[in-house]
GROMACS .gro file of C-alpha atoms in nm:
model
  413
    1MET     CA    1   0.732   0.232   2.778
    2CYS     CA    2   1.002   0.290   2.517
    3PRO     CA    3   1.024   0.626   2.334
    4ARG     CA    4   0.917   0.462   2.008
    5ASN     CA    5   0.586   0.350   2.161
    6VAL     CA    6   0.532   0.689   2.326
    7TYR     CA    7   0.582   0.856   1.988
    8PHE     CA    8   0.346   0.614   1.817
    9LEU     CA    9   0.066   0.646   2.075
   10GLY     CA   10   0.096   1.025   2.081
   11SER     CA   11   0.081   1.045   1.703
   12ALA     CA   12  -0.215   0.806   1.697
   13LEU     CA   13  -0.407   1.026   1.943
   14ILE     CA   14  -0.341   1.337   1.733
   15VAL     CA   15  -0.459   1.180   1.408
   16LEU     CA   16  -0.761   1.032   1.588
   17LEU     CA   17  -0.877   1.377   1.698
   18ALA     CA   18  -0.810   1.517   1.350
   19ALA     CA   19  -0.996   1.231   1.183
   20LEU     CA   20  -1.312   1.260   1.393
   21GLY     CA   21  -1.317   1.639   1.372
   22PRO     CA   22  -1.538   1.664   1.059
   23PHE     CA   23  -1.785   1.400   1.181
   24THR     CA   24  -2.110   1.529   1.328
   25VAL     CA   25  -2.267   1.321   1.606
   26SER     CA   26  -2.648   1.332   1.628
   27ALA     CA   27  -2.929   1.139   1.792
   28GLN     CA   28  -2.934   0.908   1.487
   29THR     CA   29  -2.566   0.816   1.529
   30HIS     CA   30  -2.502   0.453   1.622
   31MET     CA   31  -2.176   0.336   1.775
   32ARG     CA   32  -2.026  -0.011   1.760
   33VAL     CA   33  -1.700  -0.136   1.913
   34THR     CA   34  -1.548  -0.455   1.772
   35PRO     CA   35  -1.254  -0.623   1.947
   36SER     CA   36  -1.101  -0.913   1.754
   37ILE     CA   37  -0.800  -1.140   1.761
   38ARG     CA   38  -0.628  -1.350   1.498
   39VAL     CA   39  -0.383  -1.628   1.590
   40SER     CA   40  -0.189  -1.828   1.331
   41GLN     CA   41   0.099  -2.071   1.297
   42GLU     CA   42   0.312  -2.026   0.986
   43TYR     CA   43   0.591  -2.211   0.809
   44GLU     CA   44   0.824  -1.993   0.599
   45SER     CA   45   1.087  -2.164   0.382
   46ASN     CA   46   1.312  -1.856   0.350
   47VAL     CA   47   1.268  -1.616   0.640
   48LEU     CA   48   1.583  -1.418   0.551
   49TYR     CA   49   1.481  -1.373   0.185
   50ARG     CA   50   1.815  -1.488   0.047
   51LYS     CA   51   1.898  -1.647  -0.287
   52ASN     CA   52   2.145  -1.887  -0.126
   53ASN     CA   53   2.166  -2.040   0.222
   54GLU     CA   54   1.792  -2.028   0.275
   55GLN     CA   55   1.672  -2.076   0.630
   56SER     CA   56   1.325  -2.200   0.716
   57ASP     CA   57   1.140  -2.135   1.040
   58LEU     CA   58   0.809  -2.163   1.223
   59ILE     CA   59   0.636  -1.835   1.307
   60THR     CA   60   0.365  -1.775   1.564
   61ARG     CA   61   0.159  -1.467   1.485
   62VAL     CA   62  -0.087  -1.296   1.723
   63VAL     CA   63  -0.288  -1.000   1.592
   64PRO     CA   64  -0.527  -0.819   1.831
   65LYS     CA   65  -0.741  -0.543   1.679
   66LEU     CA   66  -0.992  -0.288   1.808
   67ARG     CA   67  -1.231  -0.101   1.577
   68LEU     CA   68  -1.477   0.180   1.648
   69ASP     CA   69  -1.765   0.246   1.403
   70LEU     CA   70  -1.992   0.550   1.407
   71GLU     CA   71  -2.285   0.541   1.164
   72GLY     CA   72  -2.510   0.845   1.121
   73ASP     CA   73  -2.774   0.974   0.886
   74ARG     CA   74  -2.513   1.187   0.706
   75GLY     CA   75  -2.208   0.963   0.703
   76HIS     CA   76  -1.978   0.734   0.892
   77ALA     CA   77  -1.651   0.730   1.083
   78ARG     CA   78  -1.428   0.427   1.141
   79VAL     CA   79  -1.117   0.419   1.357
   80TRP     CA   80  -0.905   0.113   1.426
   81GLY     CA   81  -0.581   0.005   1.587
   82ARG     CA   82  -0.391  -0.321   1.544
   83LEU     CA   83  -0.081  -0.492   1.680
   84ASP     CA   84   0.093  -0.762   1.476
   85SER     CA   85   0.323  -0.978   1.690
   86ARG     CA   86   0.555  -1.229   1.518
   87MET     CA   87   0.759  -1.482   1.716
   88TYR     CA   88   1.015  -1.700   1.535
   89GLN     CA   89   1.116  -2.039   1.671
   90ASP     CA   90   1.483  -2.029   1.558
   91VAL     CA   91   1.566  -1.688   1.406
   92THR     CA   92   1.458  -1.494   1.713
   93ASP     CA   93   1.630  -1.176   1.591
   94LEU     CA   94   1.334  -1.133   1.356
   95ASP     CA   95   1.080  -1.125   1.641
   96ALA     CA   96   0.878  -0.807   1.606
   97VAL     CA   97   0.562  -0.624   1.703
   98ASP     CA   98   0.425  -0.401   1.427
   99GLN     CA   99   0.180  -0.124   1.515
  100PHE     CA  100  -0.097   0.010   1.291
  101PHE     CA  101  -0.359   0.280   1.331
  102GLY     CA  102  -0.610   0.397   1.070
  103TRP     CA  103  -0.925   0.597   1.012
  104ASP     CA  104  -1.193   0.653   0.749
  105VAL     CA  105  -1.441   0.941   0.778
  106ASP     CA  106  -1.709   1.044   0.527
  107GLN     CA  107  -1.956   1.324   0.604
  108ARG     CA  108  -2.231   1.469   0.384
  109LEU     CA  109  -2.269   1.840   0.459
  110SER     CA  110  -2.549   1.903   0.210
  111PRO     CA  111  -2.734   1.707  -0.060
  112ARG     CA  112  -2.456   1.798  -0.305
  113PHE     CA  113  -2.148   1.856  -0.092
  114SER     CA  114  -1.950   1.605   0.117
  115VAL     CA  115  -1.605   1.579   0.276
  116TYR     CA  116  -1.391   1.280   0.364
  117SER     CA  117  -1.065   1.189   0.534
  118GLU     CA  118  -0.868   0.867   0.552
  119GLY     CA  119  -0.524   0.767   0.661
  120ARG     CA  120  -0.287   0.526   0.824
  121LEU     CA  121  -0.005   0.544   1.075
  122ALA     CA  122   0.226   0.244   1.098
  123TYR     CA  123   0.549   0.134   1.259
  124VAL     CA  124   0.674  -0.176   1.079
  125GLU     CA  125   0.978  -0.383   1.176
  126HIS     CA  126   1.161  -0.598   0.920
  127LEU     CA  127   0.982  -0.467   0.612
  128ASP     CA  128   0.892  -0.731   0.355
  129PRO     CA  129   1.158  -0.693   0.081
  130VAL     CA  130   0.907  -0.725  -0.201
  131GLU     CA  131   0.819  -0.361  -0.133
  132GLU     CA  132   0.904  -0.170  -0.452
  133GLY     CA  133   1.123  -0.455  -0.572
  134PHE     CA  134   1.418  -0.376  -0.344
  135GLY     CA  135   1.529  -0.676  -0.142
  136ASP     CA  136   1.859  -0.593   0.032
  137GLY     CA  137   1.806  -0.555   0.405
  138ARG     CA  138   1.483  -0.558   0.607
  139PRO     CA  139   1.467  -0.209   0.755
  140ASP     CA  140   1.233  -0.078   1.020
  141GLN     CA  141   0.992   0.178   0.885
  142ARG     CA  142   0.764   0.443   1.026
  143ARG     CA  143   0.493   0.541   0.781
  144LEU     CA  144   0.233   0.817   0.806
  145GLN     CA  145  -0.017   0.856   0.524
  146ALA     CA  146  -0.314   1.092   0.536
  147GLN     CA  147  -0.561   1.214   0.277
  148ALA     CA  148  -0.857   1.450   0.286
  149GLY     CA  149  -1.089   1.577   0.018
  150LEU     CA  150  -1.427   1.705  -0.087
  151ARG     CA  151  -1.688   1.602  -0.342
  152TYR     CA  152  -1.949   1.816  -0.513
  153ALA     CA  153  -2.235   1.688  -0.728
  154LEU     CA  154  -2.254   1.921  -1.029
  155THR     CA  155  -2.560   1.743  -1.170
  156PRO     CA  156  -2.737   1.414  -1.091
  157ALA     CA  157  -2.502   1.250  -1.345
  158SER     CA  158  -2.169   1.424  -1.276
  159SER     CA  159  -1.945   1.515  -0.984
  160LEU     CA  160  -1.620   1.699  -0.915
  161SER     CA  161  -1.378   1.609  -0.636
  162ALA     CA  162  -1.054   1.749  -0.497
  163SER     CA  163  -0.815   1.570  -0.264
  164PHE     CA  164  -0.496   1.652  -0.078
  165GLY     CA  165  -0.252   1.412   0.085
  166TYR     CA  166   0.071   1.367   0.277
  167LEU     CA  167   0.306   1.068   0.306
  168GLU     CA  168   0.611   1.037   0.531
  169LEU     CA  169   0.852   0.741   0.523
  170ASP     CA  170   1.113   0.721   0.799
  171PHE     CA  171   1.365   0.435   0.803
  172SER     CA  172   1.561   0.355   1.116
  173PHE     CA  173   1.901   0.346   0.946
  174ALA     CA  174   1.977   0.634   0.711
  175ASP     CA  175   2.357   0.628   0.738
  176ILE     CA  176   2.426   0.290   0.578
  177GLU     CA  177   2.567   0.245   0.231
  178PRO     CA  178   2.309   0.323  -0.039
  179ALA     CA  179   2.342  -0.023  -0.196
  180ASN     CA  180   2.155  -0.169   0.103
  181GLY     CA  181   1.935   0.114   0.221
  182ARG     CA  182   1.646   0.342   0.145
  183ARG     CA  183   1.600   0.711   0.185
  184ASP     CA  184   1.365   0.891   0.418
  185SER     CA  185   1.108   1.089   0.222
  186GLU     CA  186   0.817   1.329   0.254
  187SER     CA  187   0.549   1.360  -0.015
  188ARG     CA  188   0.267   1.609  -0.062
  189TRP     CA  189   0.010   1.583  -0.336
  190GLY     CA  190  -0.313   1.722  -0.468
  191ALA     CA  191  -0.559   1.584  -0.723
  192LEU     CA  192  -0.866   1.698  -0.911
  193SER     CA  193  -1.105   1.450  -1.073
  194TYR     CA  194  -1.427   1.464  -1.272
  195VAL     CA  195  -1.675   1.175  -1.306
  196ARG     CA  196  -1.975   1.162  -1.536
  197ASN     CA  197  -2.231   0.887  -1.594
  198LEU     CA  198  -2.303   0.878  -1.966
  199SER     CA  199  -2.567   0.610  -1.922
  200PRO     CA  200  -2.668   0.349  -1.665
  201ARG     CA  201  -2.387   0.135  -1.810
  202ASP     CA  202  -2.112   0.384  -1.900
  203GLN     CA  203  -1.901   0.615  -1.688
  204ILE     CA  204  -1.605   0.837  -1.778
  205LEU     CA  205  -1.335   0.976  -1.550
  206ALA     CA  206  -1.074   1.251  -1.596
  207SER     CA  207  -0.809   1.331  -1.336
  208LEU     CA  208  -0.512   1.565  -1.288
  209SER     CA  209  -0.262   1.535  -1.003
  210TYR     CA  210   0.057   1.697  -0.873
  211GLN     CA  211   0.302   1.548  -0.622
  212GLU     CA  212   0.623   1.677  -0.465
  213THR     CA  213   0.861   1.437  -0.288
  214ASP     CA  214   1.171   1.527  -0.086
  215PHE     CA  215   1.433   1.252  -0.039
  216SER     CA  216   1.705   1.272   0.225
  217SER     CA  217   2.070   1.206   0.149
  218VAL     CA  218   2.212   0.862   0.225
  219GLY     CA  219   2.554   0.700   0.224
  220SER     CA  220   2.902   0.803   0.320
  221GLY     CA  221   3.247   0.775   0.174
  222LEU     CA  222   3.308   0.787  -0.199
  223VAL     CA  223   2.964   0.673  -0.311
  224GLY     CA  224   2.637   0.820  -0.189
  225LEU     CA  225   2.310   0.976  -0.285
  226ALA     CA  226   2.252   1.345  -0.231
  227SER     CA  227   1.925   1.494  -0.116
  228GLU     CA  228   1.672   1.519  -0.395
  229THR     CA  229   1.337   1.676  -0.479
  230ASP     CA  230   1.100   1.512  -0.727
  231GLU     CA  231   0.798   1.680  -0.884
  232THR     CA  232   0.537   1.467  -1.059
  233LEU     CA  233   0.255   1.593  -1.280
  234ALA     CA  234   0.007   1.336  -1.413
  235GLY     CA  235  -0.313   1.338  -1.613
  236SER     CA  236  -0.537   1.051  -1.718
  237ILE     CA  237  -0.877   0.967  -1.861
  238GLY     CA  238  -1.080   0.653  -1.804
  239TRP     CA  239  -1.391   0.469  -1.912
  240SER     CA  240  -1.582   0.193  -1.735
  241ARG     CA  241  -1.872  -0.007  -1.876
  242ALA     CA  242  -2.110  -0.272  -1.749
  243TRP     CA  243  -2.169  -0.486  -2.056
  244SER     CA  244  -2.416  -0.702  -1.866
  245PRO     CA  245  -2.496  -0.781  -1.502
  246ALA     CA  246  -2.206  -1.029  -1.516
  247TRP     CA  247  -1.937  -0.850  -1.725
  248THR     CA  248  -1.767  -0.516  -1.652
  249THR     CA  249  -1.455  -0.347  -1.790
  250ARG     CA  250  -1.242  -0.049  -1.692
  251PHE     CA  251  -0.982   0.137  -1.901
  252THR     CA  252  -0.751   0.423  -1.799
  253ALA     CA  253  -0.465   0.591  -1.986
  254GLY     CA  254  -0.251   0.895  -1.925
  255LEU     CA  255   0.090   1.059  -1.903
  256ARG     CA  256   0.313   1.128  -1.605
  257ARG     CA  257   0.598   1.381  -1.608
  258LEU     CA  258   0.866   1.347  -1.341
  259GLU     CA  259   1.134   1.608  -1.271
  260SER     CA  260   1.418   1.517  -1.032
  261GLU     CA  261   1.641   1.789  -0.894
  262THR     CA  262   1.966   1.741  -0.698
  263GLU     CA  263   2.262   1.964  -0.623
  264ALA     CA  264   2.444   1.822  -0.925
  265ALA     CA  265   2.178   1.767  -1.190
  266ASP     CA  266   1.823   1.823  -1.305
  267ASP     CA  267   1.655   1.532  -1.485
  268ARG     CA  268   1.314   1.511  -1.655
  269THR     CA  269   1.132   1.198  -1.768
  270LEU     CA  270   0.795   1.132  -1.931
  271GLY     CA  271   0.612   0.803  -1.887
  272LEU     CA  272   0.285   0.629  -1.962
  273VAL     CA  273   0.038   0.534  -1.689
  274GLY     CA  274  -0.290   0.351  -1.705
  275GLY     CA  275  -0.456   0.016  -1.677
  276VAL     CA  276  -0.727  -0.222  -1.786
  277GLU     CA  277  -0.952  -0.450  -1.580
  278LEU     CA  278  -1.203  -0.720  -1.672
  279THR     CA  279  -1.444  -0.857  -1.411
  280ARG     CA  280  -1.679  -1.153  -1.441
  281THR     CA  281  -1.938  -1.202  -1.168
  282PHE     CA  282  -2.092  -1.541  -1.096
  283GLU     CA  283  -2.380  -1.638  -0.875
  284ARG     CA  284  -2.146  -1.723  -0.588
  285GLY     CA  285  -1.815  -1.570  -0.686
  286SER     CA  286  -1.615  -1.345  -0.919
  287LEU     CA  287  -1.313  -1.352  -1.150
  288SER     CA  288  -1.096  -1.044  -1.212
  289LEU     CA  289  -0.806  -0.982  -1.454
  290SER     CA  290  -0.615  -0.653  -1.447
  291TYR     CA  291  -0.302  -0.471  -1.566
  292GLU     CA  292  -0.165  -0.147  -1.419
  293ARG     CA  293   0.124   0.071  -1.536
  294GLU     CA  294   0.274   0.339  -1.312
  295SER     CA  295   0.580   0.565  -1.293
  296ARG     CA  296   0.655   0.729  -0.959
  297PRO     CA  297   0.933   0.848  -0.727
  298SER     CA  298   1.091   0.564  -0.531
  299SER     CA  299   1.179   0.535  -0.163
  300GLY     CA  300   1.466   0.313  -0.269
  301LEU     CA  301   1.773   0.405  -0.468
  302GLY     CA  302   1.636   0.532  -0.795
  303SER     CA  303   1.460   0.859  -0.850
  304THR     CA  304   1.214   0.699  -1.094
  305LEU     CA  305   1.035   0.368  -1.042
  306ASP     CA  306   0.843   0.220  -1.335
  307THR     CA  307   0.606  -0.061  -1.235
  308ASP     CA  308   0.398  -0.307  -1.437
  309ASN     CA  309   0.146  -0.515  -1.244
  310PHE     CA  310  -0.055  -0.808  -1.378
  311GLU     CA  311  -0.310  -0.962  -1.143
  312ALA     CA  312  -0.566  -1.242  -1.163
  313SER     CA  313  -0.799  -1.322  -0.875
  314TYR     CA  314  -1.085  -1.563  -0.818
  315ARG     CA  315  -1.321  -1.556  -0.520
  316ALA     CA  316  -1.594  -1.810  -0.455
  317GLN     CA  317  -1.844  -1.886  -0.180
  318LEU     CA  318  -1.828  -2.265  -0.198
  319SER     CA  319  -2.095  -2.312   0.067
  320GLU     CA  320  -2.268  -2.118   0.341
  321ARG     CA  321  -1.960  -2.154   0.561
  322LEU     CA  322  -1.671  -2.216   0.321
  323SER     CA  323  -1.507  -1.955   0.093
  324LEU     CA  324  -1.210  -1.972  -0.145
  325LYS     CA  325  -0.969  -1.707  -0.273
  326ILE     CA  326  -0.701  -1.763  -0.541
  327LEU     CA  327  -0.460  -1.485  -0.638
  328GLY     CA  328  -0.182  -1.463  -0.895
  329GLU     CA  329   0.033  -1.152  -0.935
  330TYR     CA  330   0.327  -1.054  -1.155
  331ASP     CA  331   0.516  -0.732  -1.078
  332HIS     CA  332   0.797  -0.580  -1.281
  333TYR     CA  333   0.999  -0.295  -1.128
  334ARG     CA  334   1.254  -0.093  -1.318
  335SER     CA  335   1.458   0.187  -1.163
  336ALA     CA  336   1.737   0.395  -1.315
  337THR     CA  337   1.969   0.496  -1.030
  338GLU     CA  338   2.252   0.742  -0.996
  339SER     CA  339   2.543   0.768  -0.751
  340ARG     CA  340   2.817   1.029  -0.731
  341LEU     CA  341   3.192   0.973  -0.704
  342GLU     CA  342   3.383   1.272  -0.569
  343THR     CA  343   3.728   1.316  -0.727
  344PRO     CA  344   3.986   1.597  -0.721
  345LEU     CA  345   3.858   1.696  -1.064
  346GLY     CA  346   3.497   1.718  -0.953
  347SER     CA  347   3.187   1.503  -0.918
  348ILE     CA  348   3.133   1.204  -1.150
  349THR     CA  349   2.782   1.063  -1.193
  350ILE     CA  350   2.764   0.682  -1.215
  351ASP     CA  351   2.452   0.540  -1.377
  352ASP     CA  352   2.308   0.210  -1.257
  353GLU     CA  353   1.995   0.012  -1.331
  354ILE     CA  354   1.781  -0.226  -1.128
  355ASP     CA  355   1.537  -0.452  -1.312
  356THR     CA  356   1.337  -0.671  -1.073
  357THR     CA  357   1.052  -0.917  -1.129
  358THR     CA  358   0.829  -1.062  -0.857
  359LEU     CA  359   0.588  -1.352  -0.907
  360THR     CA  360   0.335  -1.431  -0.632
  361ALA     CA  361   0.072  -1.704  -0.620
  362SER     CA  362  -0.155  -1.776  -0.323
  363VAL     CA  363  -0.465  -1.972  -0.227
  364ARG     CA  364  -0.675  -1.940   0.090
  365LEU     CA  365  -0.972  -2.126   0.240
  366ASP     CA  366  -1.190  -1.973   0.514
  367TRP     CA  367  -1.434  -2.177   0.724
  368ARG     CA  368  -1.693  -2.021   0.955
  369ILE     CA  369  -1.715  -2.242   1.263
  370ARG     CA  370  -1.953  -2.019   1.457
  371LYS     CA  371  -2.114  -1.681   1.397
  372ARG     CA  372  -1.804  -1.496   1.522
  373LEU     CA  373  -1.534  -1.764   1.492
  374PHE     CA  374  -1.346  -1.840   1.170
  375THR     CA  375  -1.057  -2.069   1.083
  376PHE     CA  376  -0.840  -2.045   0.772
  377VAL     CA  377  -0.555  -2.214   0.588
  378SER     CA  378  -0.344  -2.054   0.315
  379TYR     CA  379  -0.041  -2.113   0.094
  380ARG     CA  380   0.177  -1.854  -0.079
  381TYR     CA  381   0.467  -1.886  -0.324
  382ARG     CA  382   0.687  -1.590  -0.412
  383ASP     CA  383   0.982  -1.564  -0.650
  384GLN     CA  384   1.183  -1.245  -0.695
  385SER     CA  385   1.454  -1.222  -0.960
  386SER     CA  386   1.668  -0.945  -1.104
  387ASP     CA  387   1.799  -0.886  -1.457
  388GLY     CA  388   1.962  -0.548  -1.399
  389VAL     CA  389   2.326  -0.448  -1.399
  390ARG     CA  390   2.336  -0.523  -1.025
  391PRO     CA  391   2.113  -0.807  -0.896
  392VAL     CA  392   1.903  -0.693  -0.602
  393GLY     CA  393   1.702  -0.906  -0.362
  394GLU     CA  394   1.685  -1.234  -0.555
  395TYR     CA  395   1.505  -1.503  -0.356
  396TYR     CA  396   1.210  -1.741  -0.350
  397SER     CA  397   0.995  -1.863  -0.062
  398HIS     CA  398   0.702  -2.084   0.035
  399ARG     CA  399   0.465  -1.995   0.318
  400VAL     CA  400   0.193  -2.211   0.474
  401MET     CA  401  -0.042  -2.062   0.734
  402LEU     CA  402  -0.307  -2.212   0.961
  403GLY     CA  403  -0.504  -2.003   1.209
  404PHE     CA  404  -0.831  -1.871   1.343
  405GLN     CA  405  -1.000  -1.535   1.400
  406TYR     CA  406  -1.259  -1.432   1.657
  407ALA     CA  407  -1.452  -1.102   1.661
  408TYR     CA  408  -1.713  -0.980   1.909
  409PRO     CA  409  -1.901  -0.665   1.798
  410ILE     CA  410  -2.060  -0.460   2.077
  411GLY     CA  411  -2.343  -0.234   1.960
  412PRO     CA  412  -2.623  -0.226   1.701
  413ASN     CA  413  -2.577  -0.395   1.365
   0.00000   0.00000   0.00000
């Protein structure tokens, strides 16, 4: 077994023990184990994600998964592991096996007080370049994300919660030129939120969060990015309302302050965050329209990443066995970047800007053949363009997928 797999399995065992630690097993606890497998054949029109000289290929994907569920009178615990194997017919250099492990634990300690923990550990090869709008290169990535928190019911209509989290991003090549790479990073954050039900239809939310992110240095030669520490302070308020059994809305608005500190400079920015969502529920489906605005530290080149996301989705149960899902998404990423040029007279800061837009449209049909056997077919179109000073990751692609999934739960329902 290679050292990478040893590291992954060891880390997965550690987080498994940490995740199940708060969960109390009693005589009322029920356990279920669910092995499953998904097999699909895909056609991708642009497997290298290039603007020119596109190359298409057929991809065989095999995804085995194992999930453990514990359900008790005071909460639940779910732990799962998954392998994602991709085999390319022509571009065999892209063959990969991604590894994922996750958990979700929620435990009620008293009628008013509860704790929870959730997280994910992943090793991903050939990262999809749509991530954060940066498209040069397809780096390997190791990602560890964990979060824990507590909730306390102040009154029957209000509650207070606190959460703490950690995120680590580790890319396999940190010594390449910054124009094609990303920086390793570690993030720690804490958040405090208050929720109150004003009526059976109205709910308000107020939240305050703090995050600190450390970026490693990257690059060599004349141009590079020094190590950096970003501190983010954000506050927001929100309101959700059920206008009728069929119509619901959600609004959030707030401010986010980001301070970036390097050896050469200290920069502060203030941005708007928030979103709006409209949901319409039908007898056998739902329609959702949403917009989200966010400003955050980036694992790519820029210290600040502003994102605008528009999304429209429609889900319908066409019959007892047939379901449909249609999704449209528009993402706009903007990042102001800096690089340093060392000269005999000192360090010169060079400003750069990346302005990237990604459009994604997909449709999927699922058909239940038997109680535990499903088949599906899907189509996805994606177009990524750049209007910044330096174009980054411009490409478009079509993907068609046909496959099936089989799951066999062992234990009580």
